[in-house]
Coordinates of C-alpha atoms and ligand atoms in Angstrom, one line a residue:
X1 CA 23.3 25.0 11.2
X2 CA 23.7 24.9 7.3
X3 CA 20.3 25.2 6.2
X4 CA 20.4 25.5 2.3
X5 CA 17.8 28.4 1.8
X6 CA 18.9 28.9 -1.7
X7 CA 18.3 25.4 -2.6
X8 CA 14.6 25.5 -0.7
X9 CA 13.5 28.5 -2.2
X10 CA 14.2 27.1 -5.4
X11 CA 12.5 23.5 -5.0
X12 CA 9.5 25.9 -3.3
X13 CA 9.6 28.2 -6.8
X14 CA 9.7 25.0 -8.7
X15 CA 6.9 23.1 -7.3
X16 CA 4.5 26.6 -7.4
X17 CA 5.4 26.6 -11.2
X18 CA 4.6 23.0 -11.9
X19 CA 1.2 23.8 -10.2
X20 CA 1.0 26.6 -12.3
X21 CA 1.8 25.3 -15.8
X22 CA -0.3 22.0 -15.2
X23 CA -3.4 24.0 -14.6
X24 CA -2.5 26.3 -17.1
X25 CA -1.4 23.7 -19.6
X26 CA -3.5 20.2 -18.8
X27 CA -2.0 17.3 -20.5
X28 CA 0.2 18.9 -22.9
X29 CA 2.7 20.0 -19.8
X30 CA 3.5 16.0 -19.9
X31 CA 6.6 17.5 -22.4
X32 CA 8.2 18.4 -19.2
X33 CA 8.4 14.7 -17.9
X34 CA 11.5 13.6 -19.3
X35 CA 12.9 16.5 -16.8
X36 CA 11.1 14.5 -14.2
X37 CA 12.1 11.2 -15.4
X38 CA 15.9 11.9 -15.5
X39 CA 15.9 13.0 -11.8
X40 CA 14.8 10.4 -10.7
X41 CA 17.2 8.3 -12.6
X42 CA 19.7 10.6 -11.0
X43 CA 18.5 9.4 -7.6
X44 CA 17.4 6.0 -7.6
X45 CA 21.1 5.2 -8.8
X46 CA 22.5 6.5 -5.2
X47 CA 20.3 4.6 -3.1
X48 CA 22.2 1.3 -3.4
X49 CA 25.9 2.1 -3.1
X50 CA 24.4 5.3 -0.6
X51 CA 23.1 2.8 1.4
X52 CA 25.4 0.4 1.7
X53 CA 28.4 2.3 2.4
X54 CA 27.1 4.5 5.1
X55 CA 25.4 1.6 6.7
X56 CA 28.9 -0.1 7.0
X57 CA 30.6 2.9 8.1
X58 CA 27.8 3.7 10.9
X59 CA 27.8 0.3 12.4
X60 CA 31.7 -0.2 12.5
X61 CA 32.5 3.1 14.1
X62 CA 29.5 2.1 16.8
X63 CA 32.1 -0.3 17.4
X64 CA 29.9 -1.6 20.4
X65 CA 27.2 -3.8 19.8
X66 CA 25.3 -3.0 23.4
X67 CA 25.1 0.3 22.0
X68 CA 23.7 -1.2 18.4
X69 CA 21.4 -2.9 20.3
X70 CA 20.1 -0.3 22.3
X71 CA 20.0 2.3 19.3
X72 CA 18.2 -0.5 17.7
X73 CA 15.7 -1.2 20.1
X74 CA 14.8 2.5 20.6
X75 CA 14.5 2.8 16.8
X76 CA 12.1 -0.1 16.6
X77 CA 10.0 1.0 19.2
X78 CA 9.8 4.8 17.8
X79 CA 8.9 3.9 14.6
X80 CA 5.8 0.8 15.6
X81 CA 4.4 3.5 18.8
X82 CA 4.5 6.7 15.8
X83 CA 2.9 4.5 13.5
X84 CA 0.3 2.9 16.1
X85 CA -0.6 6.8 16.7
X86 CA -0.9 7.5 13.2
X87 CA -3.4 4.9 12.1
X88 CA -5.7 6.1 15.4
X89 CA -5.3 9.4 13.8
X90 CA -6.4 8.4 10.7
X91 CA -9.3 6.4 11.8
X92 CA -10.3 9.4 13.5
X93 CA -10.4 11.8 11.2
X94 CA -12.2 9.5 8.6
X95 CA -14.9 9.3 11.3
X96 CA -15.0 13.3 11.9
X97 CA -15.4 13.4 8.1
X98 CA -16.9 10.7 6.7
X99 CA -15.9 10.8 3.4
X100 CA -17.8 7.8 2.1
X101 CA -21.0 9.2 3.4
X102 CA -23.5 9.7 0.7
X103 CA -21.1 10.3 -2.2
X104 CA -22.1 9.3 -5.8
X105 CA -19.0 7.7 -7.2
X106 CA -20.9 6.7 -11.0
X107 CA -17.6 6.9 -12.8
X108 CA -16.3 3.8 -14.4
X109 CA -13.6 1.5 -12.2
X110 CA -10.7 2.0 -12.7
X111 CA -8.7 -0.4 -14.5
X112 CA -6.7 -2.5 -11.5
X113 CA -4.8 -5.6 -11.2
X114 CA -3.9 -6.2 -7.8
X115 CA -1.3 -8.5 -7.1
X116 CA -1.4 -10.7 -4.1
X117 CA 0.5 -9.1 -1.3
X118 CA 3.8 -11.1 0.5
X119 CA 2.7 -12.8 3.6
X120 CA 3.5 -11.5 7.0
X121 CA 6.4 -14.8 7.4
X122 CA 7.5 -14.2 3.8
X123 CA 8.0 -10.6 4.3
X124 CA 10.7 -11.6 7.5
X125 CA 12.4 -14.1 5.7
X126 CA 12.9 -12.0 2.7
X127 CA 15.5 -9.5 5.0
X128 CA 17.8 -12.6 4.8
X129 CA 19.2 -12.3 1.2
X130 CA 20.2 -15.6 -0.2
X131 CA 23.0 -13.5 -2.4
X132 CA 24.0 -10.1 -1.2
X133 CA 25.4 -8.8 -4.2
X134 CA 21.8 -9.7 -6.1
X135 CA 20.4 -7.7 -3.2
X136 CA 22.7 -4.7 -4.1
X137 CA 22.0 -5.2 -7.7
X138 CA 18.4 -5.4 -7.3
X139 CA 18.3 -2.0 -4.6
X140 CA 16.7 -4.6 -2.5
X141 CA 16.8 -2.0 0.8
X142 CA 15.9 -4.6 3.6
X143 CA 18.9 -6.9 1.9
X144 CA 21.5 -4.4 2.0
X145 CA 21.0 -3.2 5.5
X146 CA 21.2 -7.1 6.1
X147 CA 24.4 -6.9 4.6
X148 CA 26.1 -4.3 5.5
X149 CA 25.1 -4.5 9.4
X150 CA 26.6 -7.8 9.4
X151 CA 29.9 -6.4 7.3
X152 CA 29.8 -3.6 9.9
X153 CA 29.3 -5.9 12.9
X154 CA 32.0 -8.4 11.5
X155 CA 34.5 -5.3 10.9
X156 CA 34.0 -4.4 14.5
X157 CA 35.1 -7.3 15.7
X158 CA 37.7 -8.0 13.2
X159 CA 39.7 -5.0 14.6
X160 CA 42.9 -4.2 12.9
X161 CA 42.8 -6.1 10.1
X162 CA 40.0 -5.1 8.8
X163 CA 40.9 -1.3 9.2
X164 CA 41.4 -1.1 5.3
X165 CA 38.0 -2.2 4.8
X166 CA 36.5 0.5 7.6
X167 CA 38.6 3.3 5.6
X168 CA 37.5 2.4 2.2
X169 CA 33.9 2.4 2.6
X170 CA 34.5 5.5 4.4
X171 CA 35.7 7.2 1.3
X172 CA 33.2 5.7 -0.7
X173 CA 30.5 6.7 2.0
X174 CA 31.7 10.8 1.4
X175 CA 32.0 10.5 -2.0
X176 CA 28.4 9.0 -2.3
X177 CA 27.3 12.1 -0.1
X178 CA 28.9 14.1 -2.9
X179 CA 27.2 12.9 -5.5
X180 CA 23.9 13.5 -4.0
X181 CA 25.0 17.0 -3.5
X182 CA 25.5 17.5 -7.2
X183 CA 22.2 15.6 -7.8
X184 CA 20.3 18.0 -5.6
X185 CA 21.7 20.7 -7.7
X186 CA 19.1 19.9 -10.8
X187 CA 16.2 19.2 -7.8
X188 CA 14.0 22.0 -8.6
X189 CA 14.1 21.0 -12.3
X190 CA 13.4 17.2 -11.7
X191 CA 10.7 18.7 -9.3
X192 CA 8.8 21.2 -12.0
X193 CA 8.8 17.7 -14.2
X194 CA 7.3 15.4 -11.7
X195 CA 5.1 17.7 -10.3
X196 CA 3.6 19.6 -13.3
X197 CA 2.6 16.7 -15.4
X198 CA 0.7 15.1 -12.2
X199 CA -0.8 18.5 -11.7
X200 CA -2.2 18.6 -15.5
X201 CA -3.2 15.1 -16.3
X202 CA -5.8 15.2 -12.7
X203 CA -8.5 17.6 -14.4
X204 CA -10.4 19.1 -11.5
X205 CA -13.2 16.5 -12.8
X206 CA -10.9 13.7 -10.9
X207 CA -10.6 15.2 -7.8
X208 CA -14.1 16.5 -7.1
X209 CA -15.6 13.3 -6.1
X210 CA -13.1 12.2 -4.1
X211 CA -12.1 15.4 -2.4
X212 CA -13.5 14.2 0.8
X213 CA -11.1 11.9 1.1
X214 CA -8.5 13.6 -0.5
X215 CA -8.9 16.4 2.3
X216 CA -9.3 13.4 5.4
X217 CA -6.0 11.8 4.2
X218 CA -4.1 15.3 3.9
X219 CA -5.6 16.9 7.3
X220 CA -4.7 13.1 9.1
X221 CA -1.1 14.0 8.0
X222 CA -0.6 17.3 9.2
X223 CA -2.1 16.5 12.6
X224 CA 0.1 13.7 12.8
X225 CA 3.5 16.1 11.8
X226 CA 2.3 18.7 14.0
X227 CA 1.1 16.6 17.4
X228 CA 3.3 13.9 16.9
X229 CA 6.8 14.9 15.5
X230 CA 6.9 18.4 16.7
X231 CA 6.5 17.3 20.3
X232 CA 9.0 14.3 19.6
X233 CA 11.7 16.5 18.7
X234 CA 11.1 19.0 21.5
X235 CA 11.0 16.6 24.4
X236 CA 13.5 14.1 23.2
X237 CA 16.2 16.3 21.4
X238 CA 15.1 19.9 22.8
X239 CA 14.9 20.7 18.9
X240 CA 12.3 23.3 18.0
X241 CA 9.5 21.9 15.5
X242 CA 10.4 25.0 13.0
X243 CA 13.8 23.9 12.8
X244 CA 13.2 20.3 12.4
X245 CA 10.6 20.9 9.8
X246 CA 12.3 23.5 8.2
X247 CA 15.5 21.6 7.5
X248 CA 13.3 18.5 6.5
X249 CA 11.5 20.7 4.2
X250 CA 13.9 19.7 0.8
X251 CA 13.5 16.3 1.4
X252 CA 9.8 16.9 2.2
X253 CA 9.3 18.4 -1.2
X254 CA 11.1 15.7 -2.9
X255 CA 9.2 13.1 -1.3
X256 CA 6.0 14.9 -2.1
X257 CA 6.6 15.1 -5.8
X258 CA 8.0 11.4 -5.9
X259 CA 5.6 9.5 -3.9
X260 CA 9.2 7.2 -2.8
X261 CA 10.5 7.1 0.5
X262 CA 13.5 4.9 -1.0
X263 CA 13.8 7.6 -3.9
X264 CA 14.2 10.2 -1.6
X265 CA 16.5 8.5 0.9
X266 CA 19.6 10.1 -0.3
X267 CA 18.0 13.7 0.3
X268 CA 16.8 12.7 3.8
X269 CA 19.9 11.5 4.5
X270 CA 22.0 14.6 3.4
X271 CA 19.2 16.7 5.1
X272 CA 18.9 14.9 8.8
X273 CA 22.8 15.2 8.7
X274 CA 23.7 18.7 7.4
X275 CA 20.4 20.9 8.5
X276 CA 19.3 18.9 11.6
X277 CA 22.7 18.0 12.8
X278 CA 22.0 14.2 13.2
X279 CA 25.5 11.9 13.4
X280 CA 26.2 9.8 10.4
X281 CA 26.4 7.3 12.8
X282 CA 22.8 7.4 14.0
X283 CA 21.0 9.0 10.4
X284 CA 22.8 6.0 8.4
X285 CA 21.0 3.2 10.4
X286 CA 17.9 5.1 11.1
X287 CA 17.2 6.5 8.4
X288 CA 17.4 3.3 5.4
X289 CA 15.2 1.3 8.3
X290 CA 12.8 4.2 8.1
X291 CA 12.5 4.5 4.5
X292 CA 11.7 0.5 4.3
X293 CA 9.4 -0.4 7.8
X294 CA 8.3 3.2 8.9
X295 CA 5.3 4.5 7.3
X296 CA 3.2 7.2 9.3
X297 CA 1.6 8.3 6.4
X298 CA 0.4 5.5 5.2
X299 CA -1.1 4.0 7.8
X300 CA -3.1 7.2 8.0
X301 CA -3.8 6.8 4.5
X302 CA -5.1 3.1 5.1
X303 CA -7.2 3.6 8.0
X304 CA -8.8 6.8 6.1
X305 CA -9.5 4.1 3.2
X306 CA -10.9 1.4 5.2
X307 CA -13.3 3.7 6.7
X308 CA -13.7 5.4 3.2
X309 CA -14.7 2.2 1.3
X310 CA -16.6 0.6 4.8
X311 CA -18.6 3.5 4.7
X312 CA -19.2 3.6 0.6
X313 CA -20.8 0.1 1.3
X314 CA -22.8 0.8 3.9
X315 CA -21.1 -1.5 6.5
X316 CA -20.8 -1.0 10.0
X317 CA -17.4 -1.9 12.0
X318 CA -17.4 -3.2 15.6
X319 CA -15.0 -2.2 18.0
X320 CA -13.3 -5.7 17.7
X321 CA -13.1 -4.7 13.5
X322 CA -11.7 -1.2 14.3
X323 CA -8.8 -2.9 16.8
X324 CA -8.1 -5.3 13.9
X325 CA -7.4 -3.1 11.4
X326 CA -5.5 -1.1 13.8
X327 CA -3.2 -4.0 13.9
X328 CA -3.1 -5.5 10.4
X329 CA -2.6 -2.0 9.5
X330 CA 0.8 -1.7 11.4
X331 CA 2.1 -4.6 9.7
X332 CA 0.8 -3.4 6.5
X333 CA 3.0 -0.6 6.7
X334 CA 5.9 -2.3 7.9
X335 CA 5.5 -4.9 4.8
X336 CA 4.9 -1.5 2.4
X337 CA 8.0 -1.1 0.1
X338 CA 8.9 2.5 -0.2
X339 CA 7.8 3.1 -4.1
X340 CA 5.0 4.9 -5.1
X341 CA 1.7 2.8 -5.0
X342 CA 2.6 0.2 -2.6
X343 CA 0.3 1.5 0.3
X344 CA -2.6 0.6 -2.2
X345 CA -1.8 -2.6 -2.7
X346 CA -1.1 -3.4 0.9
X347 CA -4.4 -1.8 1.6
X348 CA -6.1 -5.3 0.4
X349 CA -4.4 -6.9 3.2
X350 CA -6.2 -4.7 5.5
X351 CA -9.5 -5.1 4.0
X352 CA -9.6 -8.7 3.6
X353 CA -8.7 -8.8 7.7
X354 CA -11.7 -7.4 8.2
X355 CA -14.0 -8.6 5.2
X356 CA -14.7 -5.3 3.2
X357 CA -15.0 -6.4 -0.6
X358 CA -11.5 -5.7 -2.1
X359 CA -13.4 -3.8 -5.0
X360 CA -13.6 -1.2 -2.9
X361 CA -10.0 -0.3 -3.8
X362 CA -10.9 0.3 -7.3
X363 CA -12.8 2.9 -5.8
X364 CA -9.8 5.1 -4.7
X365 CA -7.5 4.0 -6.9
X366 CA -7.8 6.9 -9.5
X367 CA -6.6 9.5 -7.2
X368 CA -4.0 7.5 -5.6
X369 CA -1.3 9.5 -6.7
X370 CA -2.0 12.4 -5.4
X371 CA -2.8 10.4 -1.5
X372 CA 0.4 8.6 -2.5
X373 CA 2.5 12.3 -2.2
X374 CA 0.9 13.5 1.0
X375 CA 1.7 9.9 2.8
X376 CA 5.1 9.2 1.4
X377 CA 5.9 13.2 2.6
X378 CA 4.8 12.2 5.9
X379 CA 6.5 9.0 5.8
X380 CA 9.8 10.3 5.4
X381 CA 8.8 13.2 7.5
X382 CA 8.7 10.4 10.6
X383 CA 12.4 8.7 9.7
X384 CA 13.8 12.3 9.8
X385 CA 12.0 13.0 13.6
X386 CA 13.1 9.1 14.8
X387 CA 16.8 9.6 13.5
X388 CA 16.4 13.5 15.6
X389 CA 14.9 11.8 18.9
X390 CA 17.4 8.7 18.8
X391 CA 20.4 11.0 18.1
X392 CA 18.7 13.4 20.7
X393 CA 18.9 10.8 23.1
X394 CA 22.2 9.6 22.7
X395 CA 24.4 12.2 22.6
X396 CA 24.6 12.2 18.9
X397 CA 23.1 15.3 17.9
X398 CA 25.2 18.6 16.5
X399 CA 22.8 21.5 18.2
X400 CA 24.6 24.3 16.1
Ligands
LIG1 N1 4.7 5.6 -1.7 C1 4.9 5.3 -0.3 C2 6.3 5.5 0.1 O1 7.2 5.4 -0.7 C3 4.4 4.0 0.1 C4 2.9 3.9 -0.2 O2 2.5 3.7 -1.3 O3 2.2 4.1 0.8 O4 6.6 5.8 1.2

């Protein structure tokens, strides 16, 4: 088990700083943002050729598609039963705390264009790219694992010919991993640049209003991590929860400071595989699914929100309105695109499905950010425990 404490302890020193020197500093800590900026350069430019080439790789060495299927189908399941759980927990917890009870929100709306979010059919139709190499230049996520499980599938049955192919996105696939490696090197700085500049441009003032909510969304996530995930791993891959989280944890952070599932890909790729032991096989077709359809955390987010802004206006829902939202919100999440701020605009999907006036976004949209990093850490948090519980299950997972 390779678990890189060095590399932990310095993201964990890193992000304790940036809390440090935003409190400490306020606004003018935003000269540390080009630090933040350039990392995420640095990982955004994996994702794509990432991607791609491990995608290819992990469905041509399945060789058999029964077995793609299956792996498939238990992946899909995982992912819409997780995140039927979350949104339940979510709803819950707004209910136990009813943030939107009797507070005094007098500050000014915030400034908000939303823009119209992709209909249910449109979202499906979009997996199919029209050109593949547009989708690859465009990081288009759904697109490329379009592509390359069809290259993968077609070099399967190919066979010998196509055995050049196989090896050279192979090589390409290790020396993608290596380049992440190198890019996780500068981590802790990237982080202290995201993170501090967050930390001093949200004045206390911000937060106080809101905290309710703030503290609903946050406590919906850990209860989710802890009853959900934990007793995933256990009973499907006999993993203990302190492992699993533990070796998580990097890619945790990075999420958390990024508020991008498809940003922080790369590191939950390299994570699931080296500290959790996951196949390349398995983590290459889980894990890019999971970053673009599987959101636990914001589901969570957006049934705290509905609840949040039903409440806020004084409106009741029925039982019939709760099981709606339940259900829009599932698709929401699916539809969500893995950069920071898409659960928001999803969220007026939700809304309108159960007629709460879409102002009441504007409401919550000033501390998005800081939801934005506790769902998107929980978000990748859930492809990590599906790629553990399908490897788990298949005979694909490295114990030691
Ligand atoms: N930022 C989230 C993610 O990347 C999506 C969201 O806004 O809810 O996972």
């Amino acid at each position: 088990m390779k678990i890189r404490g060095n590399l932990l302890t310095q993201i964990l020193i890193a992000f304790i700083l940036a809390i440090i020197l935003g409190v400490i500093f306020g606004n003018s800590v935003a000269v540390l943002k080009p630090l933040g900026d350039l990392f995420l350069r640095l990982i955004k430019f994996i994702i794509a050729p990432l991607v791609f080439t491990t995608l290819v790789v992990g469905v041509g060495s399945i060789g058999d598609p029964k077995q793609l299927g299956r792996i498939g189908i238990k992946t899909i399941s995982y992912y819409l039963l997780t995140t039927g759980v979350a949104i339940i927990i979510g709803l819950a917890v707004a209910f136990l705390i009813s943030p939107g009870k009797g507070v005094d929100l007098t500050m000014e709306h915030q400034d908000l264009t939303v823009t119209e979010p992709t209909s249910i059919l449109d979202t499906f139709l979009n997996i199919v790219p029209t050109n593949p190499f547009a989708a690859l230049a465009e990081g288009n996520i759904l697109q490329i694992i379009f592509f390359a499980l069809f290259v993968g599938l077609a070099i399967t049955f190919v066979g010998k010919k196509a055995e050049p192919v196989y090896n050279f996105f192979e090589g390409f696939a290790e020396v993608m991993y290596k380049i992440t490696g190198i890019v996780m090197k500068v981590a802790p700085l990237g982080i202290l640049g995201l993170v501090a500049p967050i930390i001093g441009g949200y004045g206390l003032s911000v937060l106080m209003p809101l905290l309710k909510v703030i503290i609903a969304v946050a406590l919906g996530c850990i209860l989710h991590a802890v009853l959900v995930y934990s007793t995933a791993v256990k009973t499907f891959a006999k993993m203990s929860p302190f492992r699993f989280f533990k070796g998580i944890s990097p890619a945790a952070l990075v999420a958390f400071s990024t508020a991008s599932s498809a940003g922080t890909l790369p590191v939950t790729i390299k994570n699931t595989q080296e500290n959790l032991g996951v196949s390349n096989k398995i983590s290459s077709f889980v894990l890019p699914l999971g970053a673009t359809i599987n959101m636990d955390g914001t589901a969570i987010y957006q049934g705290v929100a509905v609840i949040f802004i039903a409440q806020f206006f004084g409106l009741d829902l029925t039982f019939m309105q709760l099981v709606t939202v339940v259900l829009t919100t599932i698709l929401a999440s699916i539809g969500t695109a893995g950069v920071p701020g898409a659960g928001l605009i999803m969220l007026t999907m939700v809304l309108s499905s159960v007629n709460i006036p879409l102002e009441g976004i504007a409401l919550i949209a000033g501390i998005d950010r800081i939801l934005d990093m506790f769902r998107t850490t929980v978000n990748i948090v859930g492809d990590a425990s599906a790629a553990v519980v399908v490897a788990g299950t298949e005979g694909e997972l490295d114990k030691e």
